[in-house]
CSV table of C-alpha atoms and ligand atoms in Angstrom, one decimal:
chain,number,residue,atom,x,y,z
A,1112,MET,CA,33.5,2.6,-2.2
A,1113,MET,CA,31.7,-0.2,-0.4
A,1114,ARG,CA,28.7,1.1,1.5
A,1115,ASN,CA,28.0,-0.2,5.0
A,1116,LEU,CA,24.7,-2.0,4.5
A,1117,THR,CA,22.3,-2.3,7.5
A,1118,PHE,CA,19.0,-4.1,6.8
A,1119,LYS,CA,15.9,-3.3,8.9
A,1120,THR,CA,13.4,-6.0,8.0
A,1121,LEU,CA,15.3,-8.9,6.2
A,1122,SER,CA,16.3,-12.2,7.7
A,1123,PRO,CA,20.0,-13.1,7.3
A,1124,LYS,CA,19.0,-15.6,4.5
A,1125,SER,CA,17.1,-12.9,2.6
A,1126,GLN,CA,20.0,-10.5,2.9
A,1127,LYS,CA,22.3,-12.8,1.1
A,1128,GLN,CA,22.7,-12.1,-2.6
A,1129,VAL,CA,22.2,-15.3,-4.6
A,1130,SER,CA,24.4,-16.2,-7.6
A,1131,ILE,CA,23.0,-18.6,-10.2
A,1132,THR,CA,24.6,-20.3,-13.2
A,1133,ARG,CA,21.9,-19.4,-15.7
A,1134,PRO,CA,20.5,-16.0,-14.9
A,1135,TYR,CA,17.4,-15.0,-16.9
A,1136,ASN,CA,17.4,-11.8,-18.8
A,1137,ILE,CA,14.4,-10.0,-17.3
A,1138,ALA,CA,12.7,-6.7,-18.1
A,1139,VAL,CA,10.3,-5.1,-15.7
A,1140,ALA,CA,7.7,-2.6,-17.0
A,1141,GLY,CA,6.8,0.0,-14.4
A,1142,THR,CA,8.9,1.1,-11.4
A,1143,GLY,CA,6.1,1.7,-8.8
A,1144,TYR,CA,5.9,-0.4,-5.6
A,1145,VAL,CA,5.2,-3.6,-7.5
A,1146,GLY,CA,7.6,-3.2,-10.5
A,1147,LEU,CA,10.6,-1.7,-8.7
A,1148,VAL,CA,10.5,-4.1,-5.7
A,1149,SER,CA,10.0,-7.1,-7.9
A,1150,GLY,CA,12.8,-6.1,-10.2
A,1151,VAL,CA,15.2,-5.4,-7.4
A,1152,CYS,CA,14.3,-8.7,-5.7
A,1153,LEU,CA,14.7,-10.7,-8.9
A,1154,ALA,CA,18.2,-9.2,-9.3
A,1155,HIS,CA,19.0,-10.0,-5.7
A,1156,ARG,CA,18.1,-13.6,-6.4
A,1157,GLY,CA,20.5,-13.8,-9.3
A,1158,HIS,CA,18.8,-12.5,-12.5
A,1159,LYS,CA,19.8,-9.7,-14.8
A,1160,VAL,CA,17.1,-7.1,-14.6
A,1161,THR,CA,16.3,-4.0,-16.7
A,1162,CYS,CA,13.6,-1.8,-15.1
A,1163,VAL,CA,11.7,0.3,-17.6
A,1164,ASP,CA,9.6,3.4,-16.9
A,1165,ILE,CA,8.4,6.4,-18.9
A,1166,ASP,CA,9.3,8.8,-16.1
A,1167,GLU,CA,12.8,10.2,-16.9
A,1168,GLN,CA,13.2,11.9,-13.6
A,1169,LYS,CA,12.5,8.6,-11.7
A,1170,MET,CA,15.0,6.8,-13.9
A,1171,THR,CA,17.7,9.4,-13.2
A,1172,MET,CA,17.1,9.0,-9.4
A,1173,LEU,CA,17.3,5.2,-9.7
A,1174,GLN,CA,20.5,5.4,-11.7
A,1175,GLN,CA,22.0,7.4,-8.9
A,1176,GLY,CA,21.0,4.7,-6.4
A,1177,ILE,CA,18.0,6.7,-5.0
A,1178,SER,CA,14.7,5.0,-4.6
A,1179,PRO,CA,11.7,7.2,-5.6
A,1180,ILE,CA,9.6,5.3,-3.0
A,1181,TYR,CA,10.1,5.1,0.7
A,1182,GLU,CA,10.5,1.4,1.4
A,1183,GLN,CA,12.7,-0.3,4.0
A,1184,ASP,CA,15.8,-2.1,2.7
A,1185,LEU,CA,15.1,-1.2,-1.0
A,1186,GLU,CA,18.0,1.1,-1.5
A,1187,GLU,CA,20.3,-1.3,0.2
A,1188,LEU,CA,19.4,-4.1,-2.2
A,1189,MET,CA,19.6,-1.6,-5.2
A,1190,TYR,CA,23.2,-0.9,-4.1
A,1191,LEU,CA,24.1,-4.5,-3.5
A,1192,ASN,CA,22.8,-5.6,-6.9
A,1193,LYS,CA,23.8,-2.6,-8.9
A,1194,GLU,CA,25.8,-4.7,-11.4
A,1195,ARG,CA,22.7,-6.7,-12.2
A,1196,LEU,CA,20.3,-3.8,-12.5
A,1197,ILE,CA,19.7,-1.4,-15.4
A,1198,TYR,CA,17.2,1.5,-15.3
A,1199,THR,CA,16.0,2.9,-18.6
A,1200,THR,CA,13.2,4.7,-20.4
A,1201,ASP,CA,14.2,2.8,-23.6
A,1202,TYR,CA,11.7,-0.1,-23.5
A,1203,LYS,CA,12.9,-1.4,-26.9
A,1204,SER,CA,16.4,-2.2,-25.7
A,1205,ALA,CA,14.9,-3.8,-22.6
A,1206,TYR,CA,12.3,-6.0,-24.3
A,1207,LYS,CA,14.1,-6.9,-27.4
A,1208,LYS,CA,16.1,-9.8,-26.1
A,1209,ALA,CA,14.4,-10.5,-22.8
A,1210,ASP,CA,13.6,-14.1,-21.7
A,1211,ALA,CA,10.8,-12.8,-19.5
A,1212,ILE,CA,9.0,-9.4,-19.3
A,1213,PHE,CA,7.2,-8.6,-16.0
A,1214,ILE,CA,4.5,-6.1,-16.2
A,1215,GLY,CA,4.1,-4.0,-13.0
A,1216,VAL,CA,2.4,-0.9,-14.2
A,1217,GLY,CA,-0.6,0.7,-12.4
A,1218,THR,CA,-4.2,-0.2,-12.8
A,1219,PRO,CA,-5.8,2.9,-11.2
A,1220,GLU,CA,-9.4,3.0,-10.2
A,1221,GLN,CA,-11.8,4.7,-12.6
A,1222,PRO,CA,-14.8,6.7,-11.4
A,1223,ASP,CA,-17.1,3.7,-11.8
A,1224,GLY,CA,-14.8,1.5,-9.7
A,1225,SER,CA,-13.4,-0.5,-12.6
A,1226,ALA,CA,-9.7,-0.9,-13.1
A,1227,ASN,CA,-8.1,1.3,-15.8
A,1228,LEU,CA,-6.2,-1.2,-18.0
A,1229,SER,CA,-4.8,1.3,-20.5
A,1230,PHE,CA,-1.2,1.2,-19.2
A,1231,ILE,CA,-1.2,-2.6,-19.4
A,1232,ALA,CA,-2.6,-2.5,-23.0
A,1233,THR,CA,0.1,-0.1,-24.0
A,1234,VAL,CA,2.9,-2.2,-22.6
A,1235,ALA,CA,1.5,-5.3,-24.2
A,1236,ARG,CA,1.5,-3.7,-27.6
A,1237,GLN,CA,5.0,-2.3,-27.1
A,1238,ILE,CA,6.2,-5.8,-26.2
A,1239,ALA,CA,4.6,-7.3,-29.3
A,1240,GLU,CA,6.2,-4.8,-31.6
A,1241,THR,CA,9.6,-5.1,-30.0
A,1242,VAL,CA,10.4,-8.7,-29.0
A,1243,GLU,CA,12.9,-10.6,-31.2
A,1244,LYS,CA,13.0,-14.0,-29.5
A,1245,ASP,CA,10.6,-16.3,-27.6
A,1246,CYS,CA,9.6,-14.9,-24.3
A,1247,LEU,CA,7.3,-15.1,-21.3
A,1248,VAL,CA,5.2,-12.1,-20.4
A,1249,VAL,CA,4.3,-12.1,-16.7
A,1250,VAL,CA,1.5,-9.9,-15.5
A,1251,LYS,CA,2.2,-8.8,-11.9
A,1252,SER,CA,-0.2,-5.8,-11.8
A,1253,THR,CA,-3.6,-6.5,-10.2
A,1254,VAL,CA,-6.0,-7.0,-13.0
A,1255,PRO,CA,-9.6,-8.2,-13.4
A,1256,VAL,CA,-10.1,-11.9,-14.2
A,1257,GLY,CA,-9.7,-12.4,-17.9
A,1258,THR,CA,-7.1,-9.6,-18.5
A,1259,ASN,CA,-4.3,-12.0,-19.1
A,1260,ASP,CA,-6.3,-13.4,-22.0
A,1261,LYS,CA,-6.7,-9.8,-23.3
A,1262,VAL,CA,-2.9,-9.2,-23.0
A,1263,GLU,CA,-2.3,-12.4,-24.9
A,1264,GLN,CA,-4.7,-11.2,-27.6
A,1265,PHE,CA,-3.1,-7.8,-27.8
A,1266,ILE,CA,0.3,-9.4,-28.2
A,1267,LYS,CA,-1.0,-11.7,-30.9
A,1268,ASP,CA,-2.6,-8.8,-32.8
A,1269,PHE,CA,0.6,-6.7,-32.8
A,1270,LEU,CA,3.4,-9.2,-32.9
A,1271,LEU,CA,5.9,-8.3,-35.7
A,1272,LYS,CA,8.4,-11.1,-35.5
A,1273,ASP,CA,7.8,-14.9,-35.8
A,1274,VAL,CA,8.4,-15.7,-32.1
A,1275,LYS,CA,6.4,-17.4,-29.4
A,1276,VAL,CA,5.2,-15.1,-26.6
A,1277,GLU,CA,3.3,-16.7,-23.7
A,1278,VAL,CA,1.5,-14.9,-20.9
A,1279,ALA,CA,1.4,-15.8,-17.2
A,1280,SER,CA,-0.2,-14.3,-14.2
A,1281,ASN,CA,1.9,-13.8,-11.1
A,1282,PRO,CA,0.0,-11.6,-8.6
A,1283,GLU,CA,1.9,-9.6,-6.0
A,1284,PHE,CA,1.0,-9.7,-2.3
A,1285,LEU,CA,3.5,-7.2,-0.9
A,1286,ALA,CA,2.4,-4.7,1.7
A,1287,GLN,CA,3.9,-1.2,1.7
A,1288,GLY,CA,6.5,-0.6,4.3
A,1289,THR,CA,7.5,-4.3,4.3
A,1290,ALA,CA,7.5,-4.8,0.5
A,1291,VAL,CA,11.0,-6.1,0.1
A,1292,LYS,CA,10.6,-8.6,3.0
A,1293,ASP,CA,7.2,-9.6,1.7
A,1294,THR,CA,8.7,-10.4,-1.7
A,1295,LEU,CA,11.8,-12.3,-0.5
A,1296,GLU,CA,10.0,-14.0,2.4
A,1297,ALA,CA,6.6,-14.5,0.8
A,1298,PRO,CA,4.4,-17.3,2.3
A,1299,ARG,CA,3.7,-18.4,-1.2
A,1300,ILE,CA,4.2,-17.4,-4.8
A,1301,ILE,CA,1.2,-17.7,-7.0
A,1302,ILE,CA,1.8,-18.6,-10.6
A,1303,GLY,CA,-1.1,-18.8,-13.1
A,1304,THR,CA,-0.3,-20.3,-16.4
A,1305,ASN,CA,-2.2,-22.0,-19.3
A,1306,SER,CA,0.8,-24.1,-20.6
A,1307,ILE,CA,3.4,-26.4,-19.1
A,1308,GLY,CA,6.2,-24.4,-20.8
A,1309,ALA,CA,5.1,-21.1,-19.2
A,1310,GLU,CA,4.8,-22.8,-15.8
A,1311,GLN,CA,8.3,-24.3,-16.1
A,1312,THR,CA,9.9,-21.0,-17.0
A,1313,LEU,CA,8.2,-19.2,-14.0
A,1314,ARG,CA,9.2,-22.0,-11.7
A,1315,LYS,CA,12.8,-21.7,-12.9
A,1316,ILE,CA,12.8,-17.9,-12.4
A,1317,TYR,CA,11.6,-18.3,-8.9
A,1318,GLU,CA,13.7,-21.4,-8.0
A,1319,PRO,CA,16.4,-19.2,-6.3
A,1320,PHE,CA,13.8,-17.6,-4.0
A,1321,ASP,CA,13.3,-21.0,-2.3
A,1322,LEU,CA,9.7,-20.3,-1.4
A,1323,PRO,CA,6.5,-22.4,-1.8
A,1324,ILE,CA,4.9,-22.1,-5.2
A,1325,VAL,CA,1.2,-22.5,-5.9
A,1326,SER,CA,0.6,-23.2,-9.5
A,1327,VAL,CA,-3.0,-22.6,-10.8
A,1328,SER,CA,-4.7,-21.5,-14.0
A,1329,ARG,CA,-4.4,-17.9,-15.2
A,1330,ARG,CA,-7.9,-16.9,-14.3
A,1331,SER,CA,-7.7,-18.5,-10.8
A,1332,ALA,CA,-4.4,-16.6,-10.2
A,1333,GLU,CA,-6.1,-13.3,-11.2
A,1334,MET,CA,-9.0,-14.1,-8.9
A,1335,ILE,CA,-6.7,-15.2,-6.0
A,1336,LYS,CA,-5.3,-11.7,-5.8
A,1337,TYR,CA,-8.7,-9.9,-5.7
A,1338,ALA,CA,-10.2,-12.5,-3.4
A,1339,ALA,CA,-7.3,-12.4,-0.9
A,1340,ASN,CA,-7.2,-8.5,-0.8
A,1341,SER,CA,-11.0,-8.3,-0.5
A,1342,PHE,CA,-11.0,-10.9,2.3
A,1343,LEU,CA,-8.5,-8.9,4.3
A,1344,ALA,CA,-10.5,-5.7,3.7
A,1345,LEU,CA,-13.6,-7.6,4.8
A,1346,LYS,CA,-11.9,-8.8,7.9
A,1347,ILE,CA,-11.0,-5.2,8.8
A,1348,SER,CA,-14.5,-3.9,8.1
A,1349,TYR,CA,-16.0,-6.7,10.1
A,1350,MET,CA,-13.8,-5.8,13.1
A,1351,ASN,CA,-14.8,-2.2,12.7
A,1352,ASP,CA,-18.4,-3.1,12.6
A,1353,ILE,CA,-18.1,-5.2,15.7
A,1354,ALA,CA,-16.0,-2.4,17.3
A,1355,ASN,CA,-18.9,0.0,16.8
A,1356,LEU,CA,-21.3,-2.4,18.5
A,1357,CYS,CA,-18.8,-3.1,21.3
A,1358,GLU,CA,-19.0,0.6,22.2
A,1359,LEU,CA,-22.7,0.4,22.4
A,1360,VAL,CA,-22.9,-2.7,24.6
A,1361,GLY,CA,-19.8,-2.0,26.8
A,1362,ALA,CA,-17.4,-4.6,25.4
A,1363,ASP,CA,-13.8,-3.8,24.4
A,1364,ILE,CA,-12.7,-4.6,20.8
A,1365,LEU,CA,-9.1,-5.2,21.8
A,1366,GLU,CA,-10.1,-7.9,24.2
A,1367,VAL,CA,-12.6,-9.3,21.6
A,1368,ALA,CA,-9.9,-9.4,18.9
A,1369,ALA,CA,-7.4,-11.0,21.2
A,1370,GLY,CA,-9.9,-13.7,22.1
A,1371,MET,CA,-10.9,-14.3,18.5
A,1372,GLY,CA,-7.3,-14.3,17.2
A,1373,PHE,CA,-6.5,-17.4,19.3
A,1374,ASP,CA,-8.6,-19.5,17.0
A,1375,PRO,CA,-6.3,-20.6,14.2
A,1376,ARG,CA,-9.3,-20.7,11.8
A,1377,ILE,CA,-9.6,-16.9,12.3
A,1378,GLY,CA,-5.9,-16.0,12.8
A,1379,ASN,CA,-4.7,-13.0,14.7
A,1380,LYS,CA,-3.6,-10.8,11.8
A,1381,HIS,CA,-5.5,-7.9,10.2
A,1382,LEU,CA,-7.9,-7.9,13.1
A,1383,ASN,CA,-7.2,-4.3,14.3
A,1384,ALA,CA,-10.3,-2.1,14.4
A,1385,GLY,CA,-9.6,1.5,13.6
A,1386,ILE,CA,-10.3,4.4,11.3
A,1387,GLY,CA,-10.8,2.3,8.2
A,1388,TYR,CA,-8.4,0.8,5.7
A,1389,GLY,CA,-6.7,2.9,3.1
A,1390,GLY,CA,-3.8,2.5,0.7
A,1391,SER,CA,-3.4,1.6,-2.9
A,1392,CYS,CA,-4.9,-1.9,-2.8
A,1393,PHE,CA,-7.8,-2.6,-0.5
A,1394,PRO,CA,-10.0,0.3,-1.5
A,1395,LYS,CA,-9.3,-0.1,-5.2
A,1396,ASP,CA,-9.4,-3.9,-5.3
A,1397,THR,CA,-12.7,-4.3,-3.4
A,1398,LYS,CA,-14.3,-1.8,-5.8
A,1399,ALA,CA,-12.9,-3.5,-8.8
A,1400,LEU,CA,-14.1,-6.9,-7.6
A,1401,ASP,CA,-17.6,-5.5,-6.9
A,1402,TYR,CA,-17.6,-4.0,-10.4
A,1403,LEU,CA,-16.5,-7.3,-12.0
A,1404,ALA,CA,-19.4,-9.1,-10.2
A,1405,THR,CA,-21.9,-6.4,-11.3
A,1406,GLN,CA,-20.7,-6.7,-14.9
A,1407,HIS,CA,-21.5,-10.4,-14.7
A,1408,GLY,CA,-24.9,-9.8,-13.2
A,1409,TYR,CA,-23.9,-10.9,-9.7
A,1410,LYS,CA,-24.2,-9.0,-6.4
A,1411,LEU,CA,-21.1,-9.5,-4.3
A,1412,ARG,CA,-22.9,-8.5,-1.1
A,1413,THR,CA,-20.1,-9.2,1.4
A,1414,VAL,CA,-17.6,-7.1,-0.4
A,1415,LYS,CA,-20.1,-4.3,-0.9
A,1416,ALA,CA,-20.7,-4.3,2.8
A,1417,ALA,CA,-17.0,-4.1,3.5
A,1418,ILE,CA,-16.8,-1.0,1.2
A,1419,ASN,CA,-19.7,0.7,2.9
A,1420,VAL,CA,-18.5,0.1,6.4
A,1421,ASN,CA,-15.1,1.5,5.5
A,1422,LYS,CA,-16.6,4.6,4.1
A,1423,ASP,CA,-18.5,5.4,7.3
A,1424,GLN,CA,-15.6,4.3,9.5
A,1425,LYS,CA,-13.2,6.9,8.1
A,1426,ILE,CA,-15.1,9.9,9.4
A,1427,LEU,CA,-16.5,8.3,12.5
A,1428,LEU,CA,-14.2,10.1,14.9
A,1429,TYR,CA,-14.8,13.4,13.2
A,1430,LYS,CA,-18.5,13.0,13.7
A,1431,LYS,CA,-18.0,12.1,17.3
A,1432,ALA,CA,-15.9,15.2,17.8
A,1433,CYS,CA,-18.5,17.3,16.0
A,1434,ARG,CA,-21.1,16.2,18.5
A,1435,ARG,CA,-18.8,17.1,21.4
A,1436,LEU,CA,-17.5,20.4,20.1
A,1437,ILE,CA,-20.3,21.7,17.8
A,1438,THR,CA,-17.9,23.7,15.7
A,1439,PHE,CA,-14.1,23.7,15.1
A,1440,LYS,CA,-14.0,27.4,14.3
A,1441,GLY,CA,-11.1,29.0,16.0
A,1442,LEU,CA,-10.0,25.7,17.6
A,1443,LYS,CA,-6.4,24.6,17.3
A,1444,VAL,CA,-6.5,21.0,16.0
A,1445,ALA,CA,-3.4,18.7,16.3
A,1446,VAL,CA,-3.4,16.0,13.6
A,1447,LEU,CA,-0.9,13.1,14.3
A,1448,GLY,CA,-0.3,10.9,11.2
A,1449,LEU,CA,-1.2,11.6,7.6
A,1450,THR,CA,-0.1,8.5,5.7
A,1451,PHE,CA,-2.5,5.6,5.3
A,1452,LYS,CA,-0.3,3.4,7.5
A,1453,PRO,CA,3.2,3.7,9.1
A,1454,GLY,CA,6.3,2.8,7.2
A,1455,THR,CA,5.3,4.6,4.0
A,1456,ASP,CA,5.0,8.1,2.6
A,1457,ASP,CA,2.0,7.0,0.6
A,1458,LEU,CA,-1.2,9.0,1.1
A,1459,ARG,CA,-3.6,7.1,-1.2
A,1460,GLU,CA,-7.0,6.7,0.4
A,1461,ALA,CA,-5.6,7.7,3.8
A,1462,PRO,CA,-8.2,8.6,6.4
A,1463,SER,CA,-6.5,12.0,6.8
A,1464,LEU,CA,-7.6,12.9,3.3
A,1465,ASP,CA,-11.3,12.4,4.3
A,1466,ASN,CA,-11.0,14.3,7.6
A,1467,ILE,CA,-8.8,17.3,6.9
A,1468,PRO,CA,-11.1,18.9,4.3
A,1469,LEU,CA,-14.0,18.5,6.8
A,1470,LEU,CA,-12.0,20.1,9.5
A,1471,LEU,CA,-10.9,22.9,7.3
A,1472,ALA,CA,-14.4,23.6,6.1
A,1473,GLN,CA,-15.4,23.9,9.7
A,1474,GLY,CA,-12.7,26.6,10.3
A,1475,ALA,CA,-10.2,24.5,12.2
A,1476,GLU,CA,-6.6,25.7,12.7
A,1477,ILE,CA,-4.7,22.5,11.9
A,1478,TYR,CA,-1.2,21.7,13.0
A,1479,ALA,CA,-0.3,18.4,11.2
A,1480,TYR,CA,2.6,16.1,11.9
A,1481,ASP,CA,3.7,13.0,10.1
A,1482,PRO,CA,7.3,11.6,10.3
A,1483,VAL,CA,7.5,11.2,6.5
A,1484,GLY,CA,4.2,12.3,5.0
A,1485,ASN,CA,4.2,16.1,5.6
A,1486,LYS,CA,5.8,16.9,2.2
A,1487,ASN,CA,3.4,14.8,0.1
A,1488,PHE,CA,0.4,16.0,2.0
A,1489,SER,CA,1.4,19.7,1.7
A,1490,ARG,CA,1.3,19.2,-2.1
A,1491,ILE,CA,-2.4,18.4,-1.9
A,1492,PHE,CA,-3.2,20.8,1.0
A,1493,PRO,CA,-0.6,23.6,0.7
A,1494,GLU,CA,0.3,25.3,4.0
A,1495,LEU,CA,-2.2,28.1,4.6
A,1496,THR,CA,-1.5,30.3,7.6
A,1497,SER,CA,-2.0,33.9,6.9
A,1498,PRO,CA,-5.6,35.1,7.2
A,1499,THR,CA,-5.3,36.9,3.8
A,1500,GLU,CA,-4.7,33.6,2.0
A,1501,LYS,CA,-7.8,32.0,3.6
A,1502,GLU,CA,-11.3,32.0,2.2
A,1503,SER,CA,-13.5,33.6,4.8
A,1504,GLY,CA,-14.6,31.1,7.4
A,1505,ALA,CA,-12.3,28.4,6.2
A,1506,GLY,CA,-9.6,27.0,8.4
A,1507,SER,CA,-5.8,26.8,8.0
A,1508,ILE,CA,-3.2,24.1,7.9
A,1509,SER,CA,0.5,24.2,9.0
A,1510,TYR,CA,3.0,21.3,9.0
A,1511,VAL,CA,5.2,20.8,12.0
A,1512,ALA,CA,8.3,18.7,12.7
A,1513,SER,CA,7.2,16.9,15.8
A,1514,ALA,CA,4.1,15.6,17.7
A,1515,GLU,CA,5.0,18.0,20.5
A,1516,ALA,CA,4.9,21.0,18.2
A,1517,ALA,CA,1.5,19.9,16.9
A,1518,LEU,CA,0.1,19.4,20.4
A,1519,LYS,CA,1.3,22.6,21.9
A,1520,GLY,CA,-1.7,24.7,22.9
A,1521,ALA,CA,-4.1,22.4,21.0
A,1522,ASN,CA,-7.8,22.2,21.9
A,1523,VAL,CA,-8.3,18.8,20.3
A,1524,CYS,CA,-6.1,16.0,18.8
A,1525,PHE,CA,-6.8,13.4,16.1
A,1526,ILE,CA,-4.6,10.4,15.6
A,1527,PHE,CA,-4.8,8.9,12.1
A,1528,THR,CA,-1.6,6.8,11.8
A,1529,GLU,CA,0.2,4.6,14.4
A,1530,TRP,CA,3.8,5.7,13.6
A,1531,GLU,CA,6.3,4.7,16.3
A,1532,GLU,CA,7.1,8.4,16.7
A,1533,ILE,CA,3.5,9.0,17.6
A,1534,LYS,CA,3.1,6.0,19.8
A,1535,LYS,CA,6.0,7.4,21.9
A,1536,VAL,CA,3.9,10.4,23.0
A,1537,LYS,CA,2.9,9.7,26.6
A,1538,PRO,CA,-0.5,10.3,28.1
A,1539,LEU,CA,1.1,12.9,30.3
A,1540,ASP,CA,2.4,14.8,27.2
A,1541,TYR,CA,-1.2,15.4,26.0
A,1542,LYS,CA,-2.1,16.7,29.4
A,1543,ARG,CA,1.0,18.8,29.6
A,1544,LEU,CA,1.1,20.2,26.1
A,1545,MET,CA,-2.6,20.7,25.1
A,1546,ARG,CA,-4.7,23.6,26.1
A,1547,THR,CA,-7.6,21.1,26.6
A,1548,PRO,CA,-6.5,17.5,26.5
A,1549,LEU,CA,-9.2,16.0,24.2
A,1550,VAL,CA,-7.9,13.1,22.1
A,1551,TYR,CA,-9.6,11.2,19.3
A,1552,ASP,CA,-7.5,8.1,18.5
A,1553,GLY,CA,-8.2,6.2,15.3
A,1554,ARG,CA,-5.6,3.6,16.1
A,1555,ASN,CA,-6.4,2.5,19.6
A,1556,ILE,CA,-2.8,3.3,20.8
A,1557,TYR,CA,-3.5,4.1,24.5
A,1558,ASP,CA,-4.6,2.4,27.6
A,1559,LEU,CA,-8.1,3.7,28.6
A,1560,GLU,CA,-7.4,3.7,32.3
A,1561,GLU,CA,-4.1,5.4,32.0
A,1562,MET,CA,-5.5,8.2,29.8
A,1563,GLN,CA,-8.4,8.7,32.3
A,1564,LYS,CA,-6.0,8.7,35.3
A,1565,THR,CA,-3.8,11.3,33.5
A,1566,GLY,CA,-6.9,13.5,33.0
A,1567,VAL,CA,-7.1,13.2,29.2
A,1568,GLU,CA,-10.6,13.0,27.7
A,1569,TYR,CA,-10.0,10.1,25.3
A,1570,TYR,CA,-12.1,8.6,22.5
A,1571,SER,CA,-10.9,5.6,20.5
A,1572,ILE,CA,-12.5,2.8,18.5
A,1573,GLY,CA,-14.7,0.1,20.0
A,1574,ARG,CA,-13.8,0.7,23.6
A,1575,ASN,CA,-16.1,2.4,26.0
B,2884,UDX,C1,-2.3,-4.7,1.3
B,2884,UDX,C2,-2.1,-6.2,1.5
B,2884,UDX,O1,-1.7,-6.5,2.9
B,2884,UDX,C3,-1.1,-6.8,0.5
B,2884,UDX,O2,-1.0,-8.2,0.6
B,2884,UDX,C4,-1.5,-6.4,-0.9
B,2884,UDX,O3,-0.6,-6.8,-1.9
B,2884,UDX,C5,-1.7,-4.9,-1.0
B,2884,UDX,O4,-2.7,-4.5,0.0
B,2884,UDX,P1,-1.0,-2.5,2.1
B,2884,UDX,O5,-2.2,-1.8,1.5
B,2884,UDX,O6,0.4,-2.1,1.8
B,2884,UDX,O7,-1.1,-4.1,1.6
B,2884,UDX,O8,-1.1,-2.5,3.7
B,2884,UDX,P2,-1.8,-3.3,4.9
B,2884,UDX,O9,-0.8,-3.4,6.0
B,2884,UDX,O10,-2.5,-4.6,4.5
B,2884,UDX,O11,-2.9,-2.3,5.4
B,2884,UDX,C6,-4.0,-1.8,4.5
B,2884,UDX,C7,-4.9,-0.8,5.3
B,2884,UDX,O12,-5.6,-1.5,6.3
B,2884,UDX,C8,-4.1,0.3,6.1
B,2884,UDX,O13,-4.9,1.5,6.0
B,2884,UDX,C9,-4.1,-0.2,7.5
B,2884,UDX,O14,-4.1,0.8,8.5
B,2884,UDX,C10,-5.5,-1.0,7.5
B,2884,UDX,N1,-5.5,-2.0,8.5
B,2884,UDX,C11,-4.7,-3.1,8.4
B,2884,UDX,C12,-6.4,-2.0,9.6
B,2884,UDX,O15,-7.2,-1.0,9.7
B,2884,UDX,N2,-6.5,-3.0,10.5
B,2884,UDX,C13,-5.6,-4.1,10.4
B,2884,UDX,O16,-5.7,-5.0,11.2
B,2884,UDX,C14,-4.7,-4.1,9.3
């Protein structure tokens, strides 16, 4: 039965499925944000795609048309392109006859800040032992400069058949929540190759996307990804630093950002001061770049500064609230927003993860609300309500289904994520629902004057 498809983020051009005369046979290793979204978008642009993952449960979900990640328009595209998409745990069948194999597996952060490349190495070796025809291996995962060379070496070391396997870098710039749109409507596609043949193949694969292509060397492509992400992280930390100074000197960071953003050399994106950046990329990539520099005997001072500012920024409001309240013991605390940003159920490096343990240790009775993140968060911090379950002196946490439920009778409220559902809460609602309307807003959602007029004691970032 044909499903009625409604797209939320895609332009009419992006919504249209493309048919091409010579589709490539593409395998994609890893079905996380990068792998799955890339695979589905490559299928939507006409290629035959096999998505590979070791997680059987995930594959079963995907085969049933269910996306294991919360991402706008993804399930719609999975449905639309189901004839061109295969999901399997059998990497051999996927790699054997592939024209190109995209690697989108994770490169998680290690305790020293470096990227863990073991998943990439494993996939590279599996590819080498499996391929039966010439093919192009495309590294999409974020990897330190020089990793593509290593992948090439691993493949050479383990190659069983007499075939030519080339390696190209093709970093991904998608943001969570708009991943599909960012892929189909990317401002540019970066391809890093060390041979004309590899460049031509990648250009052909991306031809149906009809997007600008920037072709560079492999090492430059690897660096572009880290440099771009760290620059954006730096931009945010810079604005947070300036915001903190604004508070001290009586300026308003929203006005300052608006004024700065008019300068096209600065641009008006990623200038929002707040409770610090989180997510799976900025924190990890800044640390990995810093680690790479240190390994080469270089001090990357700007990136290090961005990392340090962000660390402090995440618990700035908590510290402010501590000074105001002295202790949270016995206080009902409403927490609005748990995910690292709206539009995703991802909690990685979310400011909530830094603040909730501090509040719990201080004896707070937390009532948390997130439109999609409650379930994931409760896996890390299980609901603890009865006094017998609690350690003595420690607080408790309950998950509620609305902002109103969290605010009812609360002594203090923290806002960590700017979900639309949270932005809809009116100043008067805080006044009406809370026992004492004291609000710490990490996302600068409200107008200062309006909050004051309504009788809400309101603290935000960079505004006095
Ligand atoms: C980011 C990049 O945008 C993307 O290009 C890259 O491929 C992966 O990393 P993502 O982490 O999904 O994507 O989200 P993004 O929207 O960039 O936000 C990252 C973090 O910065 C969030 O915690 C967000 O709240 C914060 N942020 C963002 C700010 O604090 N201020 C801003 O102005 C923008």
